[in-house]
Amino acid sequence: MKARADEKRDPATAITVRQGLVNGLLALVSLGAALALSEVVLRRYESTVVEQARVEAGDSAMDKWVWSFPDSNFDFRKAFQWDLHGDSLIHTRSANRKLVYEMRPNTAIGDVIKINPLGFRERDFSATKPAGVCRILVVGDSVTFGWEQKVEDTYPKVLESLLNSQESSAQRYEVLNLGVVGYNAEQEMELIKTRALDFQPDLVLIGYCVNDPAVGADRGLWHHFTRTRFCTWDFVKLRCAVLAERFSREGLVERSYREIARVCAERRVPVVVALFPAIWIAHPVGSYYQENRAMQELCAHLGLTALDLFPAFAAADPDSSNVVNKVLVGVHPTALGNRVAAEAICRFLKERVFGAKP
């Protein structure tokens, strides 16, 4: 009664209050309409928007990888169907937001791909290093994981065989493959910090690929596991991430490798970076080969030891102008390429790291 009496005494106040409520309601309606329109537009052109940020969008139902390794016991296309939780058979969302995703533990895809309980394409192993063993952990992306290769043909396993075949040495070596398909340098850094160093390594070997500086260059995995139900929010996050990277004082690889150098130095674990070439840019005048030389300089600046594998690959197949040759298919080594890499790394480790001549 008192409020009504006040309104009668001051009608201007009542009108102002009603106008304020109406204006607020109109503002909310306008904002809602704008967000709805934004959702419609961004959802329709989501792939274009994401690709303009140099992130691979992938497919909402399938992650588009074509795994063509022949296996009569399994249809590899089924390995990449998203389930109701948004995971695929081989990839699963990580509890660590910086890792984004991981390999799904205890996964078997035909007779070719088997993931152990720890989430790696590796035999079962204990976090505690066996006595009398030199343990080498290999971190990387699909190049290290072994794209379309049998596990025994991947360079970490070939390296392990080569190191243990030296008759002059009583030292036993264990080379464990911690490669995760799709990872970039930042994810590899987080893997080393949060998991790998707990496995008591004597050496960390990083398999560097030319797309390691990129975010989301993984056939849509990063985008799939970071997207939400709201395209507008995803767009804002993506633009902020792009701008932050553009104006960062250090590039993604530099700051990631700097952190790797720091945490490994604290544990007194040496780090070796193996620089893999890519077929379409594998000439000395090519931009990415120049980048490999820049990577050697960066590693030296950070106190990391680098090995450029381009000379070994070029020697194994001088006709590297073909898109597909004996040692490389794009960025992925063939079975021969994996052996070439393992032999070069083995020689390098014995001469430069372990201090013993072959």
Short mmCIF file of C-alpha atoms in Angstrom, two decimals:
data_model
loop_
_atom_site.label_atom_id
_atom_site.label_comp_id
_atom_site.label_asym_id
_atom_site.label_seq_id
_atom_site.Cartn_x
_atom_site.Cartn_y
_atom_site.Cartn_z
CA MET A 1 0.00 0.00 0.00
CA LYS A 2 2.83 2.32 0.86
CA ALA A 3 4.59 1.66 -2.51
CA ARG A 4 1.39 2.46 -4.39
CA ALA A 5 0.98 5.58 -2.37
CA ASP A 6 4.56 6.56 -3.23
CA GLU A 7 3.84 5.97 -6.93
CA LYS A 8 0.81 8.20 -6.75
CA ARG A 9 2.84 10.89 -5.07
CA ASP A 10 5.75 10.46 -7.55
CA PRO A 11 4.46 9.13 -10.91
CA ALA A 12 7.72 10.07 -12.65
CA THR A 13 9.61 7.55 -10.50
CA ALA A 14 7.17 4.80 -11.38
CA ILE A 15 7.53 5.50 -15.09
CA THR A 16 11.32 5.48 -14.81
CA VAL A 17 11.26 2.12 -13.03
CA ARG A 18 8.97 0.60 -15.66
CA GLN A 19 11.13 1.96 -18.48
CA GLY A 20 14.20 0.55 -16.80
CA LEU A 21 12.59 -2.87 -16.56
CA VAL A 22 11.45 -2.74 -20.18
CA ASN A 23 14.87 -1.60 -21.39
CA GLY A 24 16.57 -4.34 -19.37
CA LEU A 25 14.21 -6.94 -20.81
CA LEU A 26 14.81 -5.66 -24.35
CA ALA A 27 18.56 -5.76 -23.75
CA LEU A 28 18.34 -9.38 -22.60
CA VAL A 29 16.18 -10.30 -25.57
CA SER A 30 18.60 -8.55 -27.94
CA LEU A 31 21.58 -10.28 -26.35
CA GLY A 32 19.84 -13.63 -26.58
CA ALA A 33 18.96 -13.04 -30.23
CA ALA A 34 22.54 -11.98 -30.99
CA LEU A 35 23.92 -15.08 -29.29
CA ALA A 36 21.42 -17.29 -31.11
CA LEU A 37 22.37 -15.72 -34.44
CA SER A 38 26.04 -16.09 -33.57
CA GLU A 39 25.51 -19.76 -32.76
CA VAL A 40 23.70 -20.37 -36.06
CA VAL A 41 26.36 -18.61 -38.15
CA LEU A 42 29.37 -20.06 -36.33
CA ARG A 43 27.91 -23.56 -36.31
CA ARG A 44 27.33 -23.36 -40.06
CA TYR A 45 30.81 -22.02 -40.79
CA GLU A 46 32.60 -23.66 -37.87
CA SER A 47 35.08 -25.57 -40.01
CA THR A 48 36.03 -22.42 -41.94
CA VAL A 49 36.48 -20.37 -38.76
CA VAL A 50 38.59 -23.05 -37.12
CA GLU A 51 40.74 -23.64 -40.19
CA GLN A 52 41.37 -19.88 -40.52
CA ALA A 53 43.00 -20.17 -37.09
CA ARG A 54 45.19 -22.94 -38.60
CA VAL A 55 43.48 -25.58 -36.50
CA GLU A 56 42.26 -28.75 -38.18
CA ALA A 57 38.53 -29.06 -37.60
CA GLY A 58 38.04 -32.75 -38.31
CA ASP A 59 34.63 -34.36 -38.49
CA SER A 60 31.99 -34.47 -35.77
CA ALA A 61 31.38 -38.18 -36.29
CA MET A 62 34.82 -39.45 -37.24
CA ASP A 63 38.32 -38.07 -36.86
CA LYS A 64 39.18 -38.64 -40.55
CA TRP A 65 42.40 -40.52 -40.08
CA VAL A 66 42.80 -43.16 -42.74
CA TRP A 67 44.70 -45.99 -41.14
CA SER A 68 45.50 -48.13 -44.14
CA PHE A 69 47.74 -50.74 -42.55
CA PRO A 70 46.35 -54.12 -43.72
CA ASP A 71 44.85 -56.21 -40.96
CA SER A 72 42.25 -58.80 -41.88
CA ASN A 73 41.03 -59.00 -38.28
CA PHE A 74 39.94 -55.39 -37.91
CA ASP A 75 38.27 -52.57 -39.84
CA PHE A 76 40.49 -49.63 -38.90
CA ARG A 77 37.80 -47.11 -39.76
CA LYS A 78 35.92 -48.27 -36.66
CA ALA A 79 38.86 -47.23 -34.48
CA PHE A 80 37.99 -43.56 -34.90
CA GLN A 81 34.24 -43.51 -34.38
CA TRP A 82 33.32 -41.19 -31.51
CA ASP A 83 31.39 -42.89 -28.71
CA LEU A 84 28.68 -41.33 -26.54
CA HIS A 85 31.33 -39.83 -24.24
CA GLY A 86 33.14 -38.16 -27.13
CA ASP A 87 36.07 -40.60 -27.11
CA SER A 88 37.34 -42.81 -29.91
CA LEU A 89 38.63 -46.33 -29.50
CA ILE A 90 42.25 -45.13 -29.55
CA HIS A 91 41.95 -41.62 -28.03
CA THR A 92 40.30 -40.54 -24.80
CA ARG A 93 39.83 -37.19 -23.08
CA SER A 94 42.59 -36.43 -20.57
CA ALA A 95 41.94 -35.28 -17.01
CA ASN A 96 44.93 -32.98 -17.57
CA ARG A 97 43.61 -30.01 -19.55
CA LYS A 98 47.07 -29.28 -20.98
CA LEU A 99 47.39 -32.79 -22.38
CA VAL A 100 43.86 -32.47 -23.85
CA TYR A 101 43.72 -36.17 -24.81
CA GLU A 102 45.65 -39.40 -24.31
CA MET A 103 45.81 -42.86 -25.81
CA ARG A 104 43.09 -45.09 -24.37
CA PRO A 105 44.63 -47.68 -22.00
CA ASN A 106 44.22 -51.40 -22.66
CA THR A 107 43.17 -50.89 -26.27
CA ALA A 108 43.79 -53.45 -28.98
CA ILE A 109 43.12 -52.57 -32.61
CA GLY A 110 43.50 -55.76 -34.59
CA ASP A 111 46.93 -57.33 -34.42
CA VAL A 112 48.83 -54.11 -35.11
CA ILE A 113 48.03 -51.53 -32.43
CA LYS A 114 48.05 -52.44 -28.75
CA ILE A 115 47.99 -49.86 -25.97
CA ASN A 116 49.22 -50.94 -22.52
CA PRO A 117 47.52 -50.15 -19.17
CA LEU A 118 49.54 -46.91 -18.88
CA GLY A 119 48.22 -45.62 -22.22
CA PHE A 120 51.25 -46.17 -24.46
CA ARG A 121 52.01 -48.34 -27.48
CA GLU A 122 54.45 -50.35 -25.46
CA ARG A 123 54.78 -53.60 -23.57
CA ASP A 124 53.70 -53.52 -19.94
CA PHE A 125 56.39 -51.91 -17.81
CA SER A 126 56.81 -50.84 -14.23
CA ALA A 127 57.26 -47.21 -13.22
CA THR A 128 60.24 -48.44 -11.21
CA LYS A 129 63.25 -48.98 -13.44
CA PRO A 130 64.74 -52.51 -13.26
CA ALA A 131 68.19 -52.80 -11.71
CA GLY A 132 71.11 -52.65 -14.13
CA VAL A 133 69.04 -51.18 -16.97
CA CYS A 134 69.55 -47.89 -18.80
CA ARG A 135 66.03 -46.63 -19.45
CA ILE A 136 65.39 -44.32 -22.43
CA LEU A 137 62.00 -42.70 -22.79
CA VAL A 138 60.98 -41.60 -26.29
CA VAL A 139 58.39 -38.82 -26.47
CA GLY A 140 56.75 -37.61 -29.66
CA ASP A 141 53.70 -37.71 -31.91
CA SER A 142 52.57 -40.12 -34.65
CA VAL A 143 56.13 -40.23 -36.05
CA THR A 144 57.28 -41.78 -32.77
CA PHE A 145 54.09 -43.75 -32.16
CA GLY A 146 54.62 -45.51 -35.49
CA TRP A 147 52.22 -44.43 -38.20
CA GLU A 148 51.15 -47.55 -40.12
CA GLN A 149 54.12 -49.53 -38.79
CA LYS A 150 54.31 -52.72 -36.80
CA VAL A 151 55.55 -52.04 -33.30
CA GLU A 152 58.82 -53.89 -33.92
CA ASP A 153 59.46 -51.61 -36.93
CA THR A 154 59.11 -48.32 -35.01
CA TYR A 155 62.36 -46.49 -34.40
CA PRO A 156 62.21 -46.75 -30.56
CA LYS A 157 62.01 -50.56 -30.76
CA VAL A 158 64.67 -50.77 -33.48
CA LEU A 159 66.88 -48.52 -31.34
CA GLU A 160 66.39 -50.79 -28.34
CA SER A 161 67.40 -53.81 -30.42
CA LEU A 162 70.46 -52.05 -31.79
CA LEU A 163 71.64 -50.87 -28.38
CA ASN A 164 71.26 -54.33 -26.87
CA SER A 165 72.99 -56.05 -29.78
CA GLN A 166 76.37 -54.51 -29.01
CA GLU A 167 78.54 -57.46 -28.02
CA SER A 168 81.20 -55.24 -26.47
CA SER A 169 78.83 -53.84 -23.84
CA ALA A 170 77.32 -55.55 -20.83
CA GLN A 171 74.90 -52.63 -20.37
CA ARG A 172 71.24 -53.45 -20.98
CA TYR A 173 68.95 -50.84 -22.48
CA GLU A 174 65.20 -50.34 -22.25
CA VAL A 175 63.72 -47.97 -24.84
CA LEU A 176 60.08 -47.15 -24.08
CA ASN A 177 57.80 -45.55 -26.66
CA LEU A 178 55.64 -42.82 -25.08
CA GLY A 179 54.58 -41.32 -28.42
CA VAL A 180 50.97 -40.08 -28.63
CA VAL A 181 49.34 -39.58 -32.02
CA GLY A 182 48.61 -35.87 -32.54
CA TYR A 183 50.73 -34.29 -29.79
CA ASN A 184 52.58 -31.01 -30.30
CA ALA A 185 55.59 -29.72 -28.35
CA GLU A 186 53.45 -28.27 -25.55
CA GLN A 187 51.64 -31.56 -24.94
CA GLU A 188 54.93 -33.44 -25.04
CA MET A 189 56.31 -31.04 -22.43
CA GLU A 190 53.33 -31.66 -20.18
CA LEU A 191 53.67 -35.43 -20.63
CA ILE A 192 57.32 -35.26 -19.59
CA LYS A 193 56.56 -33.07 -16.57
CA THR A 194 53.57 -34.98 -15.25
CA ARG A 195 54.26 -38.59 -16.18
CA ALA A 196 57.46 -39.49 -18.00
CA LEU A 197 59.93 -38.38 -15.35
CA ASP A 198 58.16 -40.59 -12.81
CA PHE A 199 59.36 -43.59 -14.83
CA GLN A 200 62.97 -42.98 -13.70
CA PRO A 201 64.57 -42.36 -17.12
CA ASP A 202 68.30 -42.18 -17.71
CA LEU A 203 67.63 -40.26 -20.94
CA VAL A 204 64.68 -38.54 -22.59
CA LEU A 205 64.61 -38.66 -26.40
CA ILE A 206 62.21 -36.32 -28.19
CA GLY A 207 61.15 -37.05 -31.76
CA TYR A 208 60.66 -33.58 -33.28
CA CYS A 209 58.25 -33.27 -36.22
CA VAL A 210 57.83 -30.14 -38.36
CA ASN A 211 54.24 -29.59 -37.16
CA ASP A 212 55.21 -29.63 -33.45
CA PRO A 213 54.97 -25.80 -33.22
CA ALA A 214 51.30 -25.89 -34.29
CA VAL A 215 48.18 -26.07 -32.13
CA GLY A 216 45.56 -28.49 -33.40
CA ALA A 217 47.52 -29.89 -36.36
CA ASP A 218 46.22 -33.33 -35.44
CA ARG A 219 43.36 -34.14 -37.82
CA GLY A 220 40.80 -32.54 -35.54
CA LEU A 221 41.61 -34.16 -32.20
CA TRP A 222 42.46 -30.92 -30.36
CA HIS A 223 39.35 -29.24 -31.71
CA HIS A 224 37.15 -32.21 -30.89
CA PHE A 225 38.32 -32.52 -27.30
CA THR A 226 38.30 -28.77 -26.54
CA ARG A 227 35.01 -27.75 -28.14
CA THR A 228 31.86 -27.20 -26.08
CA ARG A 229 28.17 -26.99 -26.92
CA PHE A 230 28.50 -23.26 -27.55
CA CYS A 231 30.30 -22.25 -30.75
CA THR A 232 30.43 -18.60 -29.68
CA TRP A 233 32.36 -19.46 -26.52
CA ASP A 234 34.64 -21.76 -28.50
CA PHE A 235 35.27 -18.97 -31.02
CA VAL A 236 36.18 -16.48 -28.28
CA LYS A 237 38.56 -19.00 -26.66
CA LEU A 238 40.15 -19.80 -30.01
CA ARG A 239 40.67 -16.16 -30.95
CA CYS A 240 42.17 -15.42 -27.53
CA ALA A 241 44.52 -18.40 -27.91
CA VAL A 242 45.57 -17.27 -31.40
CA LEU A 243 46.22 -13.71 -30.22
CA ALA A 244 48.11 -14.91 -27.15
CA GLU A 245 50.34 -17.06 -29.37
CA ARG A 246 50.86 -14.24 -31.86
CA PHE A 247 52.05 -11.79 -29.23
CA SER A 248 53.93 -14.28 -27.08
CA ARG A 249 57.59 -13.45 -26.45
CA GLU A 250 58.50 -17.07 -27.17
CA GLY A 251 57.07 -19.52 -29.66
CA LEU A 252 55.31 -22.69 -28.58
CA VAL A 253 58.33 -24.92 -29.18
CA GLU A 254 60.80 -22.56 -27.54
CA ARG A 255 58.87 -22.14 -24.30
CA SER A 256 57.97 -25.85 -24.22
CA TYR A 257 61.55 -26.98 -24.75
CA ARG A 258 62.79 -24.42 -22.23
CA GLU A 259 60.51 -25.99 -19.63
CA ILE A 260 61.60 -29.50 -20.67
CA ALA A 261 65.23 -28.46 -20.22
CA ARG A 262 64.45 -27.04 -16.77
CA VAL A 263 62.53 -30.00 -15.33
CA CYS A 264 64.93 -32.56 -16.77
CA ALA A 265 67.95 -30.65 -15.44
CA GLU A 266 66.36 -30.72 -11.98
CA ARG A 267 66.21 -34.52 -12.22
CA ARG A 268 69.64 -34.66 -13.88
CA VAL A 269 68.17 -36.40 -16.92
CA PRO A 270 69.85 -35.56 -20.26
CA VAL A 271 67.63 -34.73 -23.25
CA VAL A 272 68.28 -35.48 -26.91
CA VAL A 273 66.07 -34.04 -29.65
CA ALA A 274 65.94 -36.03 -32.92
CA LEU A 275 64.87 -33.71 -35.76
CA PHE A 276 62.87 -35.62 -38.38
CA PRO A 277 62.58 -34.23 -41.93
CA ALA A 278 59.42 -34.12 -44.06
CA ILE A 279 59.31 -35.25 -47.66
CA TRP A 280 57.86 -32.19 -49.39
CA ILE A 281 60.28 -29.86 -47.72
CA ALA A 282 63.29 -32.10 -47.29
CA HIS A 283 65.76 -30.15 -49.43
CA PRO A 284 68.48 -27.85 -48.03
CA VAL A 285 66.74 -24.87 -49.65
CA GLY A 286 63.31 -25.83 -48.28
CA SER A 287 61.74 -23.80 -45.51
CA TYR A 288 61.39 -26.61 -43.02
CA TYR A 289 64.94 -27.81 -43.47
CA GLN A 290 65.95 -24.28 -42.61
CA GLU A 291 63.71 -24.65 -39.56
CA ASN A 292 65.56 -27.81 -38.55
CA ARG A 293 68.78 -25.83 -38.57
CA ALA A 294 67.06 -23.17 -36.50
CA MET A 295 65.93 -25.94 -34.17
CA GLN A 296 69.53 -27.04 -33.73
CA GLU A 297 70.42 -23.50 -32.71
CA LEU A 298 67.45 -23.31 -30.35
CA CYS A 299 68.34 -26.60 -28.69
CA ALA A 300 71.94 -25.48 -28.25
CA HIS A 301 70.72 -22.22 -26.71
CA LEU A 302 68.53 -24.16 -24.25
CA GLY A 303 71.23 -26.68 -23.39
CA LEU A 304 69.55 -29.54 -25.23
CA THR A 305 71.42 -31.91 -27.53
CA ALA A 306 70.00 -32.09 -31.07
CA LEU A 307 70.49 -34.55 -33.92
CA ASP A 308 69.30 -33.56 -37.40
CA LEU A 309 68.23 -36.75 -39.19
CA PHE A 310 67.96 -35.15 -42.62
CA PRO A 311 71.47 -36.23 -43.76
CA ALA A 312 70.75 -39.86 -42.81
CA PHE A 313 67.42 -39.84 -44.66
CA ALA A 314 68.91 -38.11 -47.70
CA ALA A 315 71.71 -40.67 -47.85
CA ALA A 316 69.25 -43.56 -47.63
CA ASP A 317 67.22 -42.23 -50.56
CA PRO A 318 68.85 -39.37 -52.51
CA ASP A 319 65.73 -39.00 -54.70
CA SER A 320 63.76 -37.27 -51.95
CA SER A 321 61.90 -35.11 -54.47
CA ASN A 322 59.16 -37.74 -54.77
CA VAL A 323 56.13 -37.23 -52.52
CA VAL A 324 56.44 -40.89 -51.50
CA ASN A 325 59.83 -42.55 -51.44
CA LYS A 326 61.63 -45.37 -49.66
CA VAL A 327 62.12 -43.59 -46.34
CA LEU A 328 59.30 -41.05 -45.96
CA VAL A 329 55.61 -40.66 -46.69
CA GLY A 330 54.90 -37.02 -45.90
CA VAL A 331 56.18 -36.59 -42.35
CA HIS A 332 55.94 -40.28 -41.46
CA PRO A 333 58.93 -42.60 -41.87
CA THR A 334 58.43 -45.91 -43.62
CA ALA A 335 59.74 -49.10 -42.03
CA LEU A 336 63.09 -48.36 -43.70
CA GLY A 337 62.92 -44.76 -42.53
CA ASN A 338 62.37 -45.89 -38.95
CA ARG A 339 65.45 -48.10 -39.20
CA VAL A 340 67.49 -45.27 -40.72
CA ALA A 341 66.46 -43.02 -37.84
CA ALA A 342 67.20 -45.69 -35.21
CA GLU A 343 70.67 -46.40 -36.63
CA ALA A 344 71.56 -42.69 -36.75
CA ILE A 345 70.29 -42.16 -33.20
CA CYS A 346 72.17 -45.23 -31.95
CA ARG A 347 75.46 -43.97 -33.40
CA PHE A 348 74.82 -40.51 -32.02
CA LEU A 349 74.04 -41.74 -28.51
CA LYS A 350 77.13 -43.92 -28.32
CA GLU A 351 79.43 -41.21 -29.65
CA ARG A 352 77.96 -38.08 -28.05
CA VAL A 353 75.91 -39.16 -25.03
CA PHE A 354 77.07 -42.45 -23.60
CA GLY A 355 80.71 -41.59 -24.33
CA ALA A 356 81.57 -44.93 -25.96
CA LYS A 357 82.72 -45.46 -29.50
CA PRO A 358 80.72 -47.94 -31.59
#
